[in-house]
Short mmCIF file of C-alpha atoms and ligand atoms in Angstrom, two decimals:
data_model
loop_
_atom_site.label_atom_id
_atom_site.label_comp_id
_atom_site.label_asym_id
_atom_site.label_seq_id
_atom_site.Cartn_x
_atom_site.Cartn_y
_atom_site.Cartn_z
CA UNK A 1 7.92 117.46 118.17
CA UNK A 2 10.05 120.34 116.88
CA UNK A 3 10.87 120.19 113.18
CA UNK A 4 13.16 122.57 111.37
CA UNK A 5 11.62 122.18 107.93
CA UNK A 6 8.34 120.41 108.69
CA UNK A 7 6.90 120.43 105.16
CA UNK A 8 9.86 118.55 103.69
CA UNK A 9 10.63 116.46 106.77
CA UNK A 10 7.14 114.96 106.72
CA UNK A 11 6.53 114.97 102.95
CA UNK A 12 5.29 111.78 101.27
CA UNK A 13 8.31 109.96 99.87
CA UNK A 14 7.27 110.47 96.23
CA UNK A 15 7.23 114.23 96.80
CA UNK A 16 10.59 114.03 98.53
CA UNK A 17 12.02 112.16 95.53
CA UNK A 18 10.64 114.84 93.18
CA UNK A 19 12.17 117.57 95.30
CA UNK A 20 15.53 115.78 95.22
CA UNK A 21 15.35 115.42 91.48
CA UNK A 22 14.48 119.09 90.91
CA UNK A 23 17.42 120.12 93.06
CA UNK A 24 19.69 117.66 91.29
CA UNK A 25 18.81 119.01 87.84
CA UNK A 26 19.34 122.58 88.98
CA UNK A 27 22.74 121.58 90.40
CA UNK A 28 23.76 119.77 87.22
CA UNK A 29 22.82 122.82 85.13
CA UNK A 30 24.78 125.09 87.42
CA UNK A 31 28.03 123.12 87.46
CA UNK A 32 28.05 121.58 83.99
CA UNK A 33 30.75 123.22 81.85
CA UNK A 34 31.82 125.31 84.82
CA UNK A 35 33.10 122.85 87.43
CA UNK A 36 36.30 121.52 85.85
CA UNK A 37 36.38 118.30 87.88
CA UNK A 38 32.89 117.08 86.93
CA UNK A 39 32.92 118.48 83.41
CA UNK A 40 35.99 116.39 82.63
CA UNK A 41 34.79 113.36 84.56
CA UNK A 42 31.46 113.24 82.71
CA UNK A 43 32.91 113.95 79.31
CA UNK A 44 35.45 111.13 79.89
CA UNK A 45 32.48 108.80 80.55
CA UNK A 46 30.55 110.13 77.53
CA UNK A 47 27.80 111.63 79.70
CA UNK A 48 25.93 114.86 79.02
CA UNK A 49 24.45 116.30 82.20
CA UNK A 50 21.40 117.67 80.33
CA UNK A 51 20.46 114.08 79.41
CA UNK A 52 19.89 113.14 83.07
CA UNK A 53 16.09 113.07 83.10
CA UNK A 54 15.30 110.40 85.69
CA UNK A 55 16.76 108.58 88.69
CA UNK A 56 17.77 105.71 86.43
CA UNK A 57 19.72 108.22 84.27
CA UNK A 58 21.26 109.55 87.48
CA UNK A 59 22.56 106.05 88.26
CA UNK A 60 24.61 106.20 85.05
CA UNK A 61 26.74 109.00 86.48
CA UNK A 62 30.15 107.69 87.53
CA UNK A 63 31.04 107.43 91.23
CA UNK A 64 33.25 110.03 92.87
CA UNK A 65 36.10 108.71 95.03
CA UNK A 66 37.95 110.57 97.73
CA UNK A 67 41.27 109.86 95.97
CA UNK A 68 39.99 111.73 92.89
CA UNK A 69 39.15 114.82 94.94
CA UNK A 70 42.64 114.71 96.47
CA UNK A 71 44.13 114.36 92.99
CA UNK A 72 41.99 117.28 91.75
CA UNK A 73 43.52 119.33 94.53
CA UNK A 74 47.06 118.31 93.60
CA UNK A 75 46.43 119.21 89.96
CA UNK A 76 45.27 122.73 90.77
CA UNK A 77 46.55 123.69 94.22
CA UNK A 78 45.50 124.86 96.68
CA UNK A 79 41.72 124.41 96.18
CA UNK A 80 41.48 121.97 93.28
CA UNK A 81 39.36 121.66 90.17
CA UNK A 82 36.21 120.80 92.16
CA UNK A 83 35.95 124.45 93.22
CA UNK A 84 33.28 125.45 90.68
CA UNK A 85 33.61 129.22 90.89
CA UNK A 86 36.52 131.66 90.86
CA UNK A 87 38.36 131.91 94.18
CA UNK A 88 36.88 135.29 95.10
CA UNK A 89 33.41 133.74 95.34
CA UNK A 90 34.46 131.72 98.40
CA UNK A 91 34.46 132.94 101.98
CA UNK A 92 35.52 129.82 103.91
CA UNK A 93 38.11 127.11 103.62
CA UNK A 94 38.40 124.03 105.82
CA UNK A 95 40.39 120.88 105.62
CA UNK A 96 40.17 117.30 106.82
CA UNK A 97 42.45 116.22 109.63
CA UNK A 98 44.56 114.17 107.24
CA UNK A 99 44.94 111.30 109.71
CA UNK A 100 44.49 108.87 106.85
CA UNK A 101 46.57 110.64 104.21
CA UNK A 102 46.78 113.97 102.42
CA UNK A 103 44.40 116.52 103.95
CA UNK A 104 41.55 117.49 101.67
CA UNK A 105 40.61 121.16 101.42
CA UNK A 106 37.00 122.16 100.95
CA UNK A 107 35.72 125.64 100.15
CA UNK A 108 32.37 127.30 100.72
CA UNK A 109 30.59 130.34 99.34
CA UNK A 110 28.36 132.37 101.69
CA UNK A 111 25.36 130.46 100.26
CA UNK A 112 26.85 127.02 100.83
CA UNK A 113 28.01 127.98 104.31
CA UNK A 114 24.40 128.95 105.02
CA UNK A 115 23.42 125.55 103.69
CA UNK A 116 25.75 123.90 106.23
CA UNK A 117 23.92 125.86 108.94
CA UNK A 118 20.56 124.78 107.47
CA UNK A 119 21.63 121.11 107.70
CA UNK A 120 22.98 121.53 111.22
CA UNK A 121 19.71 123.15 112.27
CA UNK A 122 18.05 119.82 111.36
CA UNK A 123 20.55 118.07 113.64
CA UNK A 124 19.87 120.44 116.54
CA UNK A 125 16.08 120.54 116.13
CA UNK A 126 16.12 116.76 115.79
CA UNK A 127 17.56 116.63 119.31
CA UNK A 128 14.89 119.05 120.53
CA UNK A 129 17.16 122.12 120.74
CA UNK A 130 15.36 125.49 120.74
CA UNK A 131 16.16 129.16 121.38
CA UNK A 132 15.88 128.45 125.11
CA UNK A 133 19.02 126.28 125.01
CA UNK A 134 22.70 126.95 125.63
CA UNK A 135 25.05 124.80 123.59
CA UNK A 136 28.55 124.15 124.86
CA UNK A 137 31.22 123.35 122.27
CA UNK A 138 34.35 121.87 123.87
CA UNK A 139 36.17 122.13 120.58
CA UNK A 140 39.27 123.96 119.43
CA UNK A 141 38.38 125.94 116.35
CA UNK A 142 41.09 124.82 113.95
CA UNK A 143 40.84 124.16 110.20
CA UNK A 144 38.76 120.97 110.67
CA UNK A 145 35.13 121.79 109.72
CA UNK A 146 33.84 119.70 112.66
CA UNK A 147 31.76 121.83 114.93
CA UNK A 148 32.28 125.12 113.08
CA UNK A 149 29.06 124.36 111.23
CA UNK A 150 27.32 123.72 114.56
CA UNK A 151 27.79 127.41 115.29
CA UNK A 152 25.83 128.27 112.13
CA UNK A 153 23.13 125.76 113.10
CA UNK A 154 22.90 127.23 116.62
CA UNK A 155 22.34 130.65 115.05
CA UNK A 156 19.52 129.24 112.91
CA UNK A 157 17.63 127.78 115.88
CA UNK A 158 18.39 130.81 118.04
CA UNK A 159 20.27 128.91 120.75
CA UNK A 160 23.17 130.45 122.67
CA UNK A 161 26.54 129.04 121.63
CA UNK A 162 29.23 128.80 124.32
CA UNK A 163 32.69 128.33 122.77
CA UNK A 164 34.88 126.03 124.86
CA UNK A 165 38.11 125.89 122.86
CA UNK A 166 41.50 126.46 124.44
CA UNK A 167 40.54 125.12 127.87
CA UNK A 168 41.33 121.88 129.61
CA UNK A 169 38.63 119.38 130.50
CA UNK A 170 38.13 120.40 134.12
CA UNK A 171 37.86 124.11 133.19
CA UNK A 172 35.27 123.11 130.62
CA UNK A 173 33.21 121.25 133.20
CA UNK A 174 33.25 124.28 135.49
CA UNK A 175 32.29 126.59 132.64
CA UNK A 176 29.37 124.35 131.68
CA UNK A 177 28.11 124.48 135.25
CA UNK A 178 28.57 128.23 135.67
CA UNK A 179 26.87 129.16 132.40
CA UNK A 180 24.10 126.58 132.69
CA UNK A 181 24.97 124.78 129.46
CA UNK A 182 22.29 122.20 128.74
CA UNK A 183 23.42 120.82 125.37
CA UNK A 184 26.95 119.63 124.57
CA UNK A 185 28.30 118.80 121.10
CA UNK A 186 31.43 116.61 121.04
CA UNK A 187 32.71 113.20 119.98
CA UNK A 188 31.41 110.21 122.01
CA UNK A 189 35.00 109.55 123.06
CA UNK A 190 35.33 113.01 124.50
CA UNK A 191 32.01 112.74 126.35
CA UNK A 192 33.38 109.65 128.11
CA UNK A 193 36.70 111.39 128.69
CA UNK A 194 34.98 114.37 130.37
CA UNK A 195 33.10 111.97 132.63
CA UNK A 196 36.39 110.25 133.50
CA UNK A 197 38.05 113.60 134.29
CA UNK A 198 35.08 114.54 136.46
CA UNK A 199 35.38 111.27 138.37
CA UNK A 200 39.10 111.75 138.98
CA UNK A 201 38.62 115.36 140.10
CA UNK A 202 35.55 114.53 142.28
CA UNK A 203 33.46 116.87 140.13
CA UNK A 204 29.80 115.96 140.54
CA UNK A 205 28.28 115.43 137.08
CA UNK A 206 24.82 115.76 138.60
CA UNK A 207 25.60 119.42 139.30
CA UNK A 208 25.45 120.11 135.54
CA UNK A 209 22.21 120.99 133.72
CA UNK A 210 23.11 119.08 130.57
CA UNK A 211 20.11 117.22 129.15
CA UNK A 212 21.38 116.36 125.66
CA UNK A 213 24.69 115.51 124.03
CA UNK A 214 24.98 115.66 120.26
CA UNK A 215 27.76 113.56 118.85
CA UNK A 216 29.73 113.53 115.67
CA UNK A 217 33.02 112.30 114.33
CA UNK A 218 32.62 108.66 115.40
CA UNK A 219 29.89 106.05 115.33
CA UNK A 220 29.79 105.56 119.16
CA UNK A 221 26.51 107.40 119.80
CA UNK A 222 24.64 104.63 118.03
CA UNK A 223 26.62 101.79 119.53
CA UNK A 224 24.01 100.78 122.10
CA UNK A 225 26.45 100.10 124.93
CA UNK A 226 28.51 103.25 124.36
CA UNK A 227 25.33 105.30 124.21
CA UNK A 228 24.09 103.76 127.46
CA UNK A 229 27.41 104.47 129.12
CA UNK A 230 27.44 108.12 128.06
CA UNK A 231 23.80 108.59 129.04
CA UNK A 232 24.42 107.07 132.48
CA UNK A 233 27.56 109.13 133.09
CA UNK A 234 25.89 112.39 132.10
CA UNK A 235 22.29 111.74 133.12
CA UNK A 236 21.41 113.10 129.65
CA UNK A 237 20.15 111.81 126.30
CA UNK A 238 22.77 111.25 123.67
CA UNK A 239 22.12 111.87 119.98
CA UNK A 240 24.07 110.70 117.00
CA UNK A 241 24.90 112.74 113.91
CA UNK A 242 26.93 111.95 110.80
CA UNK A 243 28.62 114.15 108.25
CA UNK A 244 31.89 114.74 106.42
CA UNK A 245 33.84 117.80 105.30
CA UNK A 246 33.50 116.93 101.62
CA UNK A 247 29.80 116.00 101.90
CA UNK A 248 28.04 118.08 104.56
CA UNK A 249 26.14 117.31 107.77
CA UNK A 250 23.88 114.65 106.35
CA UNK A 251 22.21 112.62 109.10
CA UNK A 252 20.83 113.14 112.58
CA UNK A 253 18.99 111.33 115.34
CA UNK A 254 15.48 112.43 116.28
CA UNK A 255 14.18 112.84 119.82
CA UNK A 256 12.50 109.44 119.78
CA UNK A 257 15.92 107.80 119.45
CA UNK A 258 14.67 105.10 117.08
CA UNK A 259 18.02 103.31 117.07
CA UNK A 260 19.33 105.06 113.99
CA UNK A 261 19.81 108.36 112.21
CA UNK A 262 17.64 110.16 109.64
CA UNK A 263 19.23 111.18 106.33
CA UNK A 264 18.29 114.79 105.46
CA UNK A 265 16.77 113.70 102.17
CA UNK A 266 15.67 117.21 101.23
CA UNK A 267 19.38 118.11 100.91
CA UNK A 268 21.07 114.82 100.00
CA UNK A 269 20.45 111.81 97.79
CA UNK A 270 21.58 108.64 99.56
CA UNK A 271 22.18 105.29 97.86
CA UNK A 272 23.28 102.08 99.57
CA UNK A 273 25.44 99.89 97.37
CA UNK A 274 27.42 96.70 97.59
CA UNK A 275 30.98 98.03 98.04
CA UNK A 276 32.40 95.35 95.75
CA UNK A 277 29.94 95.38 92.84
CA UNK A 278 28.61 98.95 93.09
CA UNK A 279 25.04 97.57 92.70
CA UNK A 280 22.21 98.72 94.98
CA UNK A 281 21.46 96.44 97.94
CA UNK A 282 17.92 95.79 99.21
CA UNK A 283 16.57 98.09 101.95
CA UNK A 284 17.60 96.51 105.26
CA UNK A 285 20.85 95.08 103.92
CA UNK A 286 24.26 96.45 104.85
CA UNK A 287 26.09 98.34 102.11
CA UNK A 288 28.22 101.39 101.45
CA UNK A 289 26.60 104.83 101.64
CA UNK A 290 26.97 106.73 98.37
CA UNK A 291 25.85 110.31 98.68
CA UNK A 292 25.09 113.36 96.54
CA UNK A 293 24.90 116.77 98.20
CA UNK A 294 22.33 119.08 96.65
CA UNK A 295 23.11 122.41 98.28
CA UNK A 296 26.81 123.03 97.68
CA UNK A 297 27.28 123.91 93.99
CA UNK A 298 30.61 125.56 94.79
CA UNK A 299 32.05 122.22 95.97
CA UNK A 300 29.67 119.44 94.98
CA UNK A 301 30.01 115.71 95.45
CA UNK A 302 27.94 113.57 93.12
CA UNK A 303 27.56 109.84 93.81
CA UNK A 304 30.36 110.05 96.35
CA UNK A 305 31.67 106.80 97.84
CA UNK A 306 31.71 107.61 101.56
CA UNK A 307 33.23 104.27 102.58
CA UNK A 308 30.67 104.19 105.45
CA UNK A 309 28.63 101.05 105.99
CA UNK A 310 24.92 101.61 106.62
CA UNK A 311 21.63 99.71 106.71
CA UNK A 312 18.75 101.76 105.28
CA UNK A 313 15.27 101.63 106.76
CA UNK A 314 12.42 103.20 104.78
CA UNK A 315 9.58 102.52 107.22
CA UNK A 316 8.04 105.71 108.66
CA UNK A 317 9.43 106.92 111.99
CA UNK A 318 7.08 107.58 114.90
CA UNK A 319 8.46 111.14 115.03
CA UNK A 320 6.54 111.91 111.83
CA UNK A 321 9.56 112.28 109.56
CA UNK A 322 9.55 110.44 106.28
CA UNK A 323 13.33 110.80 105.85
CA UNK A 324 14.99 107.38 105.54
CA UNK A 325 16.92 106.11 108.55
CA UNK A 326 20.21 104.30 108.89
CA UNK A 327 19.65 101.67 111.58
CA UNK A 328 22.51 101.65 114.05
CA UNK A 329 23.99 104.83 112.52
CA UNK A 330 27.23 104.43 110.59
CA UNK A 331 28.20 100.81 111.16
CA UNK A 332 31.88 101.16 110.30
CA UNK A 333 34.14 101.70 107.31
CA UNK A 334 33.80 99.42 104.31
CA UNK A 335 37.60 99.02 104.30
CA UNK A 336 37.63 98.21 108.06
CA UNK A 337 35.26 95.33 107.53
CA UNK A 338 37.25 92.16 107.71
CA UNK A 339 36.17 88.57 107.34
CA UNK A 340 37.63 86.32 110.02
CA UNK A 341 36.83 82.62 109.65
CA UNK A 342 33.72 83.46 107.67
CA UNK A 343 32.45 86.07 110.12
CA UNK A 344 32.12 89.68 108.93
CA UNK A 345 33.64 91.80 111.66
CA UNK A 346 33.39 95.57 111.81
CA UNK A 347 34.61 97.89 114.57
CA UNK A 348 31.27 98.99 116.04
CA UNK A 349 30.24 95.37 116.63
CA UNK A 350 33.29 94.86 118.85
CA UNK A 351 32.93 98.23 120.53
CA UNK A 352 29.35 97.36 121.40
CA UNK A 353 30.51 94.27 123.27
CA UNK A 354 33.42 95.87 125.12
CA UNK A 355 31.45 98.95 126.21
CA UNK A 356 29.13 96.85 128.34
CA UNK A 357 32.03 96.45 130.77
CA UNK A 358 32.17 99.40 133.16
CA UNK A 359 35.46 97.96 134.35
CA UNK A 360 37.13 98.60 130.97
CA UNK A 361 38.40 102.13 130.51
CA UNK A 362 39.99 102.10 127.06
CA UNK A 363 40.61 99.47 124.43
CA UNK A 364 42.25 98.81 121.11
CA UNK A 365 41.40 96.22 118.49
CA UNK A 366 44.00 94.84 116.12
CA UNK A 367 43.41 92.39 113.31
CA UNK A 368 46.67 90.55 112.75
CA UNK A 369 47.45 88.40 109.75
CA UNK A 370 49.78 85.47 110.34
CA UNK A 371 50.24 82.82 107.62
CA UNK A 372 47.27 84.28 105.68
CA UNK A 373 45.01 83.80 108.71
CA UNK A 374 43.32 86.78 110.35
CA UNK A 375 43.14 86.92 114.10
CA UNK A 376 41.43 89.32 116.47
CA UNK A 377 43.58 90.84 119.23
CA UNK A 378 41.97 93.09 121.82
CA UNK A 379 43.88 95.13 124.36
CA UNK A 380 42.02 96.55 127.33
CA UNK A 381 42.81 98.94 130.16
CA UNK A 382 41.07 97.88 133.33
CA UNK A 383 39.79 100.44 135.85
CA UNK A 384 41.86 100.11 139.03
CA UNK A 385 40.29 98.15 141.87
CA UNK A 386 39.02 95.38 139.57
CA UNK A 387 40.28 91.82 139.32
CA UNK A 388 42.21 92.15 136.06
CA UNK A 389 42.17 88.49 135.05
CA UNK A 390 38.47 88.19 135.83
CA UNK A 391 37.65 91.17 133.57
CA UNK A 392 39.94 89.88 130.80
CA UNK A 393 38.25 86.49 130.77
CA UNK A 394 34.77 87.98 130.74
CA UNK A 395 35.59 90.30 127.81
CA UNK A 396 36.98 87.32 125.90
CA UNK A 397 33.83 85.28 126.55
CA UNK A 398 31.49 88.15 125.67
CA UNK A 399 33.18 88.70 122.30
CA UNK A 400 33.02 84.99 121.61
CA UNK A 401 29.33 84.88 122.44
CA UNK A 402 28.47 87.93 120.33
CA UNK A 403 30.59 87.20 117.26
CA UNK A 404 31.30 83.45 117.43
CA UNK A 405 34.96 84.34 117.18
CA UNK A 406 37.64 83.62 119.71
CA UNK A 407 39.81 86.72 120.22
CA UNK A 408 42.99 87.08 122.25
CA UNK A 409 42.33 89.62 124.97
CA UNK A 410 45.33 91.15 126.71
CA UNK A 411 45.46 93.59 129.56
CA UNK A 412 47.45 96.77 128.89
CA UNK A 413 49.07 98.77 131.69
CA UNK A 414 46.87 101.73 132.74
CA UNK A 415 47.64 104.79 130.63
CA UNK A 416 49.39 102.90 127.81
CA UNK A 417 46.52 102.95 125.32
CA UNK A 418 45.77 106.29 123.70
CA UNK A 419 42.94 108.26 125.32
CA UNK A 420 41.35 110.20 122.50
CA UNK A 421 39.84 113.67 122.57
CA UNK A 422 38.82 113.92 118.93
CA UNK A 423 38.41 111.03 116.55
CA UNK A 424 39.38 107.76 118.15
CA UNK A 425 41.35 105.22 116.15
CA UNK A 426 40.88 102.04 118.07
CA UNK A 427 40.87 99.67 115.14
CA UNK A 428 43.93 98.72 113.13
CA UNK A 429 45.36 95.95 111.02
CA UNK A 430 48.85 94.47 111.17
CA UNK A 431 50.72 91.96 109.12
CA UNK A 432 52.38 89.52 111.50
CA UNK A 433 51.81 88.86 115.21
CA UNK A 434 51.11 91.65 117.65
CA UNK A 435 54.28 90.95 119.70
CA UNK A 436 56.48 91.93 116.73
CA UNK A 437 54.94 95.37 116.58
CA UNK A 438 55.14 96.39 120.24
ZN1 ZN B 501 12.45 109.97 113.77
#
């Protein structure tokens, strides 16, 4: 079993907690009085960083919200008050895609960029990648941090990195075949899209040497049905990974595919809290992931509300790692969770049901609110050659069986639902009936 940092990855949990705490104290010393954002935040809450002497002290630190980081950026453009050091200390800037509002800029020093590579090396080694491998990155290298950090990780494990930006999907498939790429990093949506393109162009996927896909950007790689679909289409294992521009690459799936992702606890402190009360939930219960990154003093996040729903599992993994796992990966967004007739519904639960249908190509889920009542509307595109009404009815029944909720399933004309190459947005909410919005 290849490890990247075996001593820490397999350390007894008490030692891991001590390591986290040592790193935390060092970080607090480094940024206190220097990082304008946190210095003000803590002094506003009457907290002195030097007084944080235990994990229970740590829990007194106020949460950090994304909106505050955006505001910090507006107050001191372009990089914001969370940039701890003077601008000349930084060598990289990235920004979020801004699909859900103002883009957030993040900056890295050479040391923290190395740290990104260190975290990504865990992701790659977790999937069994070594110096013998060739990693294909079908990704356009824009300002989004996305797979840029994968390049650093590939360097750390000594693998060959094949850049695949600026090409169309069919060119990418040919390039993978010609160069013998055996690992691909992309979103789950794009993995399915490449398989669809191959099918349309009569490109034989079995002619590729790909044995592993490493996914990011969306939860799909841990949605059992989506995973199975990708693995069948590619004849390869598919591994999940989670991270965020403002946090770092924090979680990865190990080769044993235990049905979840390991949190890199040597580099991050993860807490799982009730999103409403902010109180810790029991291990095994669903809550919001709150994270502290320990290796990015130039742009730290301390007790950051990720908005991601997770279920933490502290039992040891058969791979030998003692790092906690999130069962099922990221389960959805805490603000996407909606209660319909007493049932908690989150996007991955619906995706898991729909993806079992090979006859469904693309789908979109809308929660409509009419007269204060929520209703689930699902639109599907059916692969040609199938009995459309038959598929529609079966999808409706399957959702009902899985969630005890009766949705309205409608068939969309082929090509009318968005086919995503990067982050898919298949879940939305509307006030009023769906017909009014079309
Ligand atoms: Zn494991």
